[in-house]
Amino acid sequence: MKKERHTHIFALLERIGRLLTMEAHAEGLLPVHWEALRYLQRANRFSMTAAALTAYLGSTKGTVSQTLKALESKGLVKKRVKTNDRRSNHLSLTAKGRNLLRRDPLSDTVKAIEQLGTSTQTELNNGLEDLLSARLAMQNRQPFGQCRDCRYFAKRHPDGEPHYCLLLKETIAESETDSICFEQQPG
Amino acid sequence: MKKERHTHIFALLERIGRLLTMEAHAEGLLPVHWEALRYLQRANRFSMTAAALTAYLGSTKGTVSQTLKALESKGLVKKRVKTNDRRSNHLSLTAKGRNLLRRDPLSDTVKAIEQLGTSTQTELNNGLEDLLSARLAMQNRQPFGQCRDCRYFAKRHPDGEPHYCLLLKETIAESETDSICFEQQPG
DNA sequence: TCCTTTAGTATCGAGTCGAAACTAGTATTA
DNA sequence: TAATACTAGTTTCGACTCGATACTAAAGGA
């Protein structure tokens, strides 16, 4: 940890990422399949499309199309043509897909995170957020942050009335405010 | 960041890892090729073998054998049969390999790390180290830490005499103390 | 209406990946 | 010493990713 500390941090990130990938060969799925399932679990209803997933993964639409085809054929994901734009599909997890996510091979890593001290968690959280947003900004990629941290999010009174998205001009349920969105802009 | 903070931290790690992988398609190499080159740059002389690389990556020997064959055919890595154990190869980067590492597509991420504040760097460093060592311990994997942090490392006086590895019973040059080792045990 | 853009699919070739069978040195033990 | 077990690495196989490219089809402008 003497000189070149940034290189050391990079190596840690790289190795953790590699180990996560290698562990994610499970239940007959490949790493990218699990990532797609997890994405769909975390995305809000506007972001459950192949295009949004492509941007999230930093992949290409051809590859993502293949991935989704595999997941659909296994009965884990369902496509439904959108009524307002018939080019586009709304993706959703099936009950089987949600069920399978309970056996996510990477949940051991989540447990390892839980076992860190509270202050370590906070520091790690903030460090990773800073790094990710810096890196994403360098490439003009979307952050995929949560609704509630978005500049377009209009919070309503706690009683009754739902929240609202000023960009997409749609109401947002309380339960959706933690979901991630491809249009999110922190602010 | 309300509840389920560990899940959020996990998602950050996963996405950073994915983006690193996707960026590492460059110079005609695949992500795992760059990882192997970086490993060879950081490994000490005892750890420059296919078996050590396999353990580091959490991969299998067949896959790593393929990877090394590809790198050798591109003239980036050289294999030399070890004289003491003729089953085993000593791997080394060629001049061309070292040269190519200067065009590592992931060096932009290292730059992004450099741009973080000093205290953020420290916190990120410590958080990632804690997490990685916890996770590795759960699976009985080798940490691949640095010589200088190893329980078998006997530090010599700063003048003259070289350092020494109590496990492998070999001298360690000052320049090697930052390198990573497949036998390293923190202590 | 023509033209462009956008969402997604289909197909190709190179190469990963895990699994399993294999070769060939080395170490153990009878 | 000879049989046996173990270890380092290679080879081959099939499934699948991945980027690239060409494609279909719907939406949106001019």
Coordinates of C-alpha atoms (C1' of nucleotides) in Angstrom, one line a residue:
Chain A
M1 CA 0.0 0.0 0.0
K2 CA 3.1 2.2 -0.2
K3 CA 3.1 3.9 -3.6
E4 CA 0.6 3.5 -6.4
R5 CA -2.3 3.1 -4.1
H6 CA -4.8 3.7 -6.9
T7 CA -3.3 0.7 -8.8
H8 CA -3.9 -1.4 -5.7
I9 CA -7.5 -0.2 -5.4
F10 CA -8.0 -1.0 -9.0
A11 CA -6.6 -4.5 -8.5
L12 CA -9.0 -5.1 -5.7
L13 CA -12.0 -4.0 -7.8
E14 CA -10.8 -6.2 -10.7
R15 CA -10.4 -9.2 -8.5
I16 CA -13.7 -8.9 -6.7
G17 CA -15.4 -8.4 -10.1
R18 CA -13.7 -11.5 -11.5
L19 CA -14.6 -13.6 -8.5
L20 CA -18.2 -12.5 -8.7
T21 CA -18.3 -13.5 -12.3
M22 CA -16.8 -16.9 -11.7
E23 CA -19.2 -17.6 -8.9
A24 CA -22.1 -16.8 -11.0
H25 CA -22.1 -20.0 -13.0
A26 CA -24.9 -21.7 -11.2
E27 CA -28.4 -23.2 -11.7
G28 CA -27.6 -23.7 -15.4
L29 CA -27.3 -19.9 -15.9
L30 CA -24.4 -17.8 -17.0
P31 CA -23.1 -14.7 -15.2
V32 CA -24.8 -12.3 -17.6
H33 CA -28.1 -14.1 -17.1
W34 CA -28.0 -13.5 -13.4
E35 CA -27.1 -9.9 -14.0
A36 CA -30.1 -9.5 -16.3
L37 CA -32.4 -11.0 -13.7
R38 CA -31.1 -8.8 -10.9
Y39 CA -31.5 -5.8 -13.1
L40 CA -35.1 -6.6 -13.8
Q41 CA -35.7 -6.9 -10.1
R42 CA -34.3 -3.5 -9.4
A43 CA -35.6 -1.6 -12.4
N44 CA -38.7 0.6 -12.4
R45 CA -41.4 0.0 -14.9
F46 CA -40.0 2.5 -17.5
S47 CA -36.7 0.7 -17.5
M48 CA -37.7 -2.9 -18.1
T49 CA -36.7 -3.0 -21.7
A50 CA -33.9 -4.5 -23.7
A51 CA -32.5 -1.1 -24.6
A52 CA -32.2 0.0 -20.9
L53 CA -30.6 -3.3 -20.0
T54 CA -28.1 -2.8 -22.8
A55 CA -27.2 0.6 -21.5
Y56 CA -26.9 -0.7 -17.9
L57 CA -24.6 -3.6 -18.9
G58 CA -22.6 -1.5 -21.3
S59 CA -23.2 -4.3 -23.8
T60 CA -24.7 -4.3 -27.4
K61 CA -28.2 -4.9 -28.4
G62 CA -27.5 -8.0 -30.3
T63 CA -25.9 -9.7 -27.3
V64 CA -28.6 -8.6 -25.0
S65 CA -31.2 -9.9 -27.4
Q66 CA -29.6 -13.3 -27.3
T67 CA -29.4 -13.2 -23.5
L68 CA -33.1 -12.3 -23.2
K69 CA -34.0 -15.0 -25.7
A70 CA -32.2 -17.6 -23.5
L71 CA -34.0 -16.3 -20.3
E72 CA -37.4 -16.3 -22.1
S73 CA -36.9 -19.9 -23.3
K74 CA -36.1 -20.9 -19.7
G75 CA -39.4 -19.3 -18.6
L76 CA -37.6 -16.8 -16.3
V77 CA -38.5 -13.6 -18.2
K78 CA -41.5 -12.6 -20.2
K79 CA -41.7 -10.2 -23.1
R80 CA -44.8 -8.2 -23.9
V81 CA -45.1 -5.8 -26.8
K82 CA -45.7 -2.3 -25.6
T83 CA -49.1 -0.9 -26.7
N84 CA -47.8 2.7 -27.0
D85 CA -44.7 1.7 -29.1
R86 CA -45.0 -1.6 -30.8
R87 CA -41.3 -1.8 -31.6
S88 CA -40.5 -2.1 -27.9
N89 CA -41.0 -4.9 -25.4
H90 CA -41.8 -4.6 -21.8
L91 CA -39.8 -7.2 -19.9
S92 CA -40.9 -8.8 -16.7
L93 CA -39.7 -11.5 -14.3
T94 CA -42.0 -14.5 -14.2
A95 CA -42.8 -16.1 -10.9
K96 CA -40.2 -18.7 -11.7
G97 CA -37.6 -16.0 -12.4
R98 CA -38.3 -14.2 -9.0
N99 CA -38.1 -17.6 -7.3
L100 CA -34.8 -18.4 -8.9
L101 CA -33.4 -15.1 -7.7
R102 CA -33.7 -16.4 -4.1
R103 CA -31.0 -18.9 -5.0
D104 CA -28.7 -16.2 -6.4
P105 CA -25.2 -17.6 -6.1
L106 CA -23.9 -14.2 -5.3
S107 CA -26.0 -13.8 -2.1
D108 CA -23.0 -15.1 -0.1
T109 CA -21.2 -11.9 -1.1
V110 CA -24.1 -9.8 0.1
K111 CA -23.8 -11.7 3.4
A112 CA -20.1 -10.8 3.5
I113 CA -21.0 -7.2 3.0
E114 CA -23.5 -7.4 5.9
Q115 CA -20.8 -8.7 8.1
L116 CA -18.6 -5.6 7.6
G117 CA -18.9 -2.9 10.3
T118 CA -21.4 -0.2 9.8
S119 CA -18.9 2.6 9.2
T120 CA -17.0 0.4 6.8
Q121 CA -20.2 -0.2 4.9
T122 CA -20.8 3.6 4.8
E123 CA -17.3 4.3 3.6
L124 CA -17.4 1.5 1.0
N125 CA -20.8 2.7 -0.2
N126 CA -19.7 6.3 -0.7
G127 CA -16.3 5.4 -2.2
L128 CA -17.9 3.1 -4.8
E129 CA -20.6 5.6 -5.6
D130 CA -18.1 8.4 -6.1
L131 CA -15.9 6.2 -8.3
L132 CA -18.8 4.8 -10.4
S133 CA -20.3 8.2 -11.0
A134 CA -16.9 9.7 -11.9
R135 CA -16.2 6.8 -14.3
L136 CA -19.7 6.9 -15.8
A137 CA -19.4 10.7 -16.4
M138 CA -16.1 10.1 -18.3
Q139 CA -18.0 8.0 -20.8
N140 CA -21.4 9.8 -20.8
R141 CA -23.1 6.7 -19.5
Q142 CA -26.4 6.7 -17.6
P143 CA -26.0 6.4 -13.9
F144 CA -29.2 4.3 -13.4
G145 CA -29.7 5.8 -10.0
Q146 CA -32.9 5.6 -7.9
C147 CA -36.0 7.6 -8.6
R148 CA -35.9 9.3 -5.2
D149 CA -32.5 10.8 -5.9
C150 CA -33.6 12.1 -9.3
R151 CA -34.0 15.7 -10.3
Y152 CA -37.2 14.9 -12.1
F153 CA -38.7 13.3 -9.0
A154 CA -41.5 15.3 -7.5
K155 CA -42.2 14.1 -4.0
R156 CA -45.8 14.3 -2.8
H157 CA -47.3 14.7 0.6
P158 CA -47.0 11.5 2.7
D159 CA -50.8 11.1 2.8
G160 CA -52.5 9.8 -0.3
E161 CA -51.3 11.5 -3.4
P162 CA -48.6 9.5 -5.3
H163 CA -45.2 10.9 -6.4
Y164 CA -44.6 12.1 -9.9
C165 CA -41.9 12.0 -12.6
L166 CA -41.5 15.4 -14.2
L167 CA -39.7 13.9 -17.2
L168 CA -41.9 11.0 -18.1
K169 CA -45.0 12.7 -16.7
E170 CA -46.2 9.6 -14.8
T171 CA -47.1 8.9 -11.3
I172 CA -44.6 7.0 -9.1
A173 CA -45.8 4.6 -6.4
E174 CA -44.0 4.8 -3.0
S175 CA -42.7 1.3 -3.6
E176 CA -41.1 2.4 -6.9
T177 CA -39.0 5.1 -5.4
D178 CA -36.1 2.7 -4.6
S179 CA -36.1 1.3 -8.1
I180 CA -33.5 2.3 -10.7
C181 CA -34.3 4.2 -13.8
F182 CA -32.5 4.6 -17.2
E183 CA -33.6 8.2 -17.3
Q184 CA -32.4 9.1 -13.8
Q185 CA -30.3 12.2 -13.4
P186 CA -29.0 13.0 -9.9
G187 CA -29.9 16.4 -8.7
Chain B
M1 CA -29.9 4.0 0.3
K2 CA -32.7 3.5 2.8
K3 CA -33.0 -0.2 3.7
E4 CA -31.0 -3.0 2.1
R5 CA -27.8 -1.1 2.0
H6 CA -25.7 -4.2 1.5
T7 CA -27.7 -5.0 -1.6
H8 CA -27.0 -1.5 -2.9
I9 CA -23.3 -1.9 -2.3
F10 CA -23.4 -5.3 -4.0
A11 CA -25.0 -3.7 -7.0
L12 CA -22.3 -1.1 -7.2
L13 CA -19.6 -3.7 -7.2
E14 CA -21.4 -5.8 -9.7
R15 CA -21.9 -2.9 -12.1
I16 CA -18.3 -1.6 -11.8
G17 CA -17.1 -5.1 -12.4
R18 CA -19.3 -5.5 -15.5
L19 CA -18.2 -2.1 -16.9
L20 CA -14.6 -3.0 -16.4
T21 CA -15.1 -6.2 -18.2
M22 CA -16.9 -4.6 -21.1
E23 CA -14.2 -1.9 -21.5
A24 CA -11.5 -4.5 -21.6
H25 CA -12.2 -5.6 -25.2
A26 CA -9.3 -3.7 -26.8
E27 CA -6.1 -4.1 -28.8
G28 CA -7.4 -7.4 -30.1
L29 CA -7.4 -8.9 -26.6
L30 CA -10.2 -10.2 -24.5
P31 CA -10.9 -9.2 -20.8
V32 CA -9.3 -12.3 -19.4
H33 CA -6.2 -11.7 -21.4
W34 CA -5.6 -8.3 -19.9
E35 CA -6.2 -9.8 -16.4
A36 CA -3.6 -12.4 -17.0
L37 CA -1.1 -9.7 -18.2
R38 CA -1.8 -7.6 -15.2
Y39 CA -1.4 -10.5 -12.9
L40 CA 2.0 -11.4 -14.4
Q41 CA 3.1 -7.8 -13.9
R42 CA 2.2 -7.9 -10.2
A43 CA 3.2 -11.4 -9.3
N44 CA 6.5 -12.3 -7.7
R45 CA 8.7 -14.9 -9.3
F46 CA 7.3 -17.8 -7.3
S47 CA 3.8 -17.0 -8.5
M48 CA 4.3 -16.8 -12.3
T49 CA 2.8 -20.1 -13.1
A50 CA -0.5 -21.3 -14.7
A51 CA -1.6 -22.9 -11.4
A52 CA -1.2 -19.6 -9.5
L53 CA -3.0 -17.7 -12.2
T54 CA -5.8 -20.2 -12.1
A55 CA -6.2 -19.8 -8.3
Y56 CA -6.0 -16.0 -8.7
L57 CA -8.7 -15.9 -11.3
G58 CA -10.9 -18.5 -9.6
S59 CA -10.9 -20.3 -13.0
T60 CA -10.0 -23.8 -14.1
K61 CA -6.7 -25.0 -15.4
G62 CA -8.1 -25.9 -18.8
T63 CA -9.4 -22.5 -19.4
V64 CA -6.2 -20.8 -18.2
S65 CA -4.2 -23.1 -20.4
Q66 CA -6.2 -21.8 -23.4
T67 CA -5.8 -18.2 -22.3
L68 CA -2.0 -18.6 -22.0
K69 CA -1.8 -20.3 -25.3
A70 CA -3.5 -17.3 -26.9
L71 CA -1.1 -14.9 -25.2
E72 CA 1.9 -16.9 -26.1
S73 CA 0.9 -17.1 -29.7
K74 CA 0.6 -13.3 -29.7
G75 CA 4.1 -13.0 -28.4
L76 CA 3.0 -11.3 -25.1
V77 CA 3.9 -14.1 -22.7
K78 CA 6.7 -16.6 -22.7
K79 CA 6.7 -20.1 -21.1
R80 CA 9.9 -21.7 -19.9
V81 CA 9.9 -25.2 -18.4
K82 CA 11.2 -25.0 -14.8
T83 CA 14.4 -26.8 -14.2
N84 CA 13.5 -28.0 -10.7
D85 CA 10.1 -29.3 -11.7
R86 CA 9.8 -30.1 -15.4
R87 CA 6.0 -30.4 -15.2
S88 CA 5.7 -26.7 -14.4
N89 CA 6.3 -23.6 -16.5
H90 CA 7.6 -20.3 -15.5
L91 CA 5.6 -17.6 -17.2
S92 CA 7.0 -14.2 -18.0
L93 CA 5.9 -11.1 -19.9
T94 CA 7.8 -10.4 -23.1
A95 CA 8.9 -6.9 -23.9
K96 CA 6.0 -6.7 -26.2
G97 CA 3.7 -7.7 -23.4
R98 CA 5.0 -5.1 -21.0
N99 CA 4.7 -2.6 -23.8
L100 CA 1.1 -3.5 -24.5
L101 CA 0.2 -3.0 -20.8
R102 CA 1.0 0.7 -21.2
R103 CA -2.1 0.8 -23.4
D104 CA -4.3 -1.0 -20.9
P105 CA -7.9 0.0 -21.7
L106 CA -8.6 0.1 -17.9
S107 CA -6.1 2.8 -17.1
D108 CA -8.9 5.3 -17.4
T109 CA -10.4 3.7 -14.4
V110 CA -7.2 4.0 -12.5
K111 CA -7.3 7.7 -13.4
A112 CA -10.8 8.0 -12.0
I113 CA -9.5 6.5 -8.8
E114 CA -6.7 9.0 -8.7
Q115 CA -9.2 11.8 -8.9
L116 CA -11.0 10.7 -5.7
G117 CA -10.1 12.5 -2.5
T118 CA -7.4 11.1 -0.4
S119 CA -9.7 10.1 2.4
T120 CA -12.2 8.5 0.0
Q121 CA -9.3 6.5 -1.5
T122 CA -8.3 5.3 2.0
E123 CA -11.8 4.4 2.9
L124 CA -12.4 2.6 -0.4
N125 CA -9.2 0.8 -0.1
N126 CA -9.9 -0.5 3.4
G127 CA -13.5 -1.4 2.6
L128 CA -12.5 -3.4 -0.4
E129 CA -9.7 -5.1 1.4
D130 CA -12.0 -6.1 4.3
L131 CA -14.7 -7.3 1.9
L132 CA -12.3 -9.3 -0.3
S133 CA -10.6 -11.0 2.6
A134 CA -13.9 -11.9 4.2
R135 CA -15.2 -13.3 1.0
L136 CA -12.0 -15.2 0.3
A137 CA -11.9 -16.7 3.7
M138 CA -15.5 -18.0 3.2
Q139 CA -14.3 -20.0 0.2
N140 CA -10.8 -20.9 1.5
R141 CA -9.2 -19.1 -1.4
Q142 CA -5.7 -17.6 -1.4
P143 CA -5.5 -13.9 -0.7
F144 CA -2.6 -13.2 -3.1
G145 CA -1.4 -10.4 -0.8
Q146 CA 2.0 -8.7 -1.0
C147 CA 5.2 -10.2 0.3
R148 CA 5.7 -7.4 2.8
D149 CA 2.4 -8.2 4.6
C150 CA 3.2 -11.9 4.9
R151 CA 3.8 -13.8 8.0
Y152 CA 6.6 -15.7 6.3
F153 CA 8.4 -12.5 5.3
A154 CA 11.6 -11.8 7.3
K155 CA 12.6 -8.2 6.9
R156 CA 16.3 -7.6 6.9
H157 CA 18.3 -4.5 7.8
P158 CA 17.9 -1.7 5.4
D159 CA 21.6 -1.9 4.5
G160 CA 22.8 -4.6 2.2
E161 CA 21.3 -8.0 3.2
P162 CA 18.2 -9.0 1.3
H163 CA 14.8 -10.0 2.8
Y164 CA 13.9 -13.6 3.1
C165 CA 10.9 -15.9 2.8
L166 CA 10.6 -18.3 5.7
L167 CA 8.2 -20.6 3.8
L168 CA 10.0 -20.9 0.4
K169 CA 13.4 -20.4 2.0
E170 CA 14.5 -17.9 -0.7
T171 CA 15.8 -14.4 -0.6
I172 CA 13.5 -11.5 -1.6
A173 CA 14.7 -8.4 -3.3
E174 CA 13.5 -5.1 -2.0
S175 CA 11.8 -4.5 -5.4
E176 CA 9.8 -7.8 -4.9
T177 CA 8.3 -6.9 -1.6
D178 CA 5.3 -5.2 -3.3
S179 CA 4.6 -8.1 -5.6
I180 CA 1.8 -10.5 -4.9
C181 CA 2.4 -14.2 -4.0
F182 CA 0.2 -17.3 -4.2
E183 CA 1.6 -18.5 -0.8
Q184 CA 1.0 -15.2 1.0
Q185 CA -0.6 -15.4 4.4
P186 CA -1.3 -12.1 6.1
G187 CA 0.1 -12.0 9.7
Chain C
dT1 C1' -44.8 10.6 -48.9
dC2 C1' -40.0 10.0 -48.3
dC3 C1' -36.4 9.8 -45.0
dT4 C1' -34.4 9.1 -40.6
dT5 C1' -34.3 7.2 -36.2
dT6 C1' -35.2 3.7 -32.9
dA7 C1' -36.2 -1.2 -30.9
dG8 C1' -35.1 -5.3 -31.6
dT9 C1' -33.8 -9.9 -34.3
dA10 C1' -30.7 -13.0 -37.1
dT11 C1' -26.4 -14.7 -38.3
dC12 C1' -21.4 -15.1 -38.3
dG13 C1' -16.7 -16.2 -36.5
dA14 C1' -13.6 -16.0 -32.7
dG15 C1' -13.0 -17.2 -28.4
dT16 C1' -14.4 -18.1 -23.2
dC17 C1' -15.9 -21.4 -20.1
dG18 C1' -16.5 -25.9 -17.4
dA19 C1' -16.0 -30.6 -17.8
dA20 C1' -13.7 -34.5 -18.6
dA21 C1' -10.2 -37.3 -20.6
dC22 C1' -5.4 -37.2 -21.3
dT23 C1' 0.1 -36.8 -20.9
dA24 C1' 3.9 -36.6 -18.4
dG25 C1' 6.7 -35.4 -14.5
dT26 C1' 7.2 -36.0 -9.3
dA27 C1' 6.4 -38.0 -4.7
dT28 C1' 5.1 -41.7 -1.8
dT29 C1' 5.1 -46.1 -0.3
dA30 C1' 5.3 -50.9 -0.4
Chain D
dT1 C1' 13.1 -50.7 -7.1
dA2 C1' 8.5 -50.9 -8.8
dA3 C1' 3.7 -49.8 -8.3
dT4 C1' 0.8 -46.1 -7.0
dA5 C1' -0.9 -41.6 -6.2
dC6 C1' -0.6 -36.9 -7.0
dT7 C1' 0.3 -32.6 -9.5
dA8 C1' 1.1 -29.4 -13.7
dG9 C1' -0.6 -28.6 -17.7
dT10 C1' -2.8 -29.8 -22.5
dT11 C1' -6.5 -31.2 -25.5
dT12 C1' -11.1 -31.7 -27.0
dC13 C1' -16.0 -31.0 -26.6
dG14 C1' -20.4 -28.4 -26.6
dA15 C1' -22.9 -24.4 -25.0
dC16 C1' -22.8 -19.9 -25.0
dT17 C1' -21.0 -14.9 -25.0
dC18 C1' -19.6 -11.2 -27.5
dG19 C1' -18.9 -7.7 -31.3
dA20 C1' -20.0 -6.8 -35.9
dT21 C1' -23.0 -6.6 -39.5
dA22 C1' -27.1 -6.8 -41.9
dC23 C1' -31.7 -7.1 -41.3
dT24 C1' -37.1 -6.1 -40.1
dA25 C1' -40.4 -3.2 -38.5
dA26 C1' -42.5 0.6 -36.1
dA27 C1' -42.3 5.6 -35.0
dG28 C1' -41.4 10.3 -36.0
dG29 C1' -40.3 14.2 -39.0
dA30 C1' -39.7 17.1 -43.2

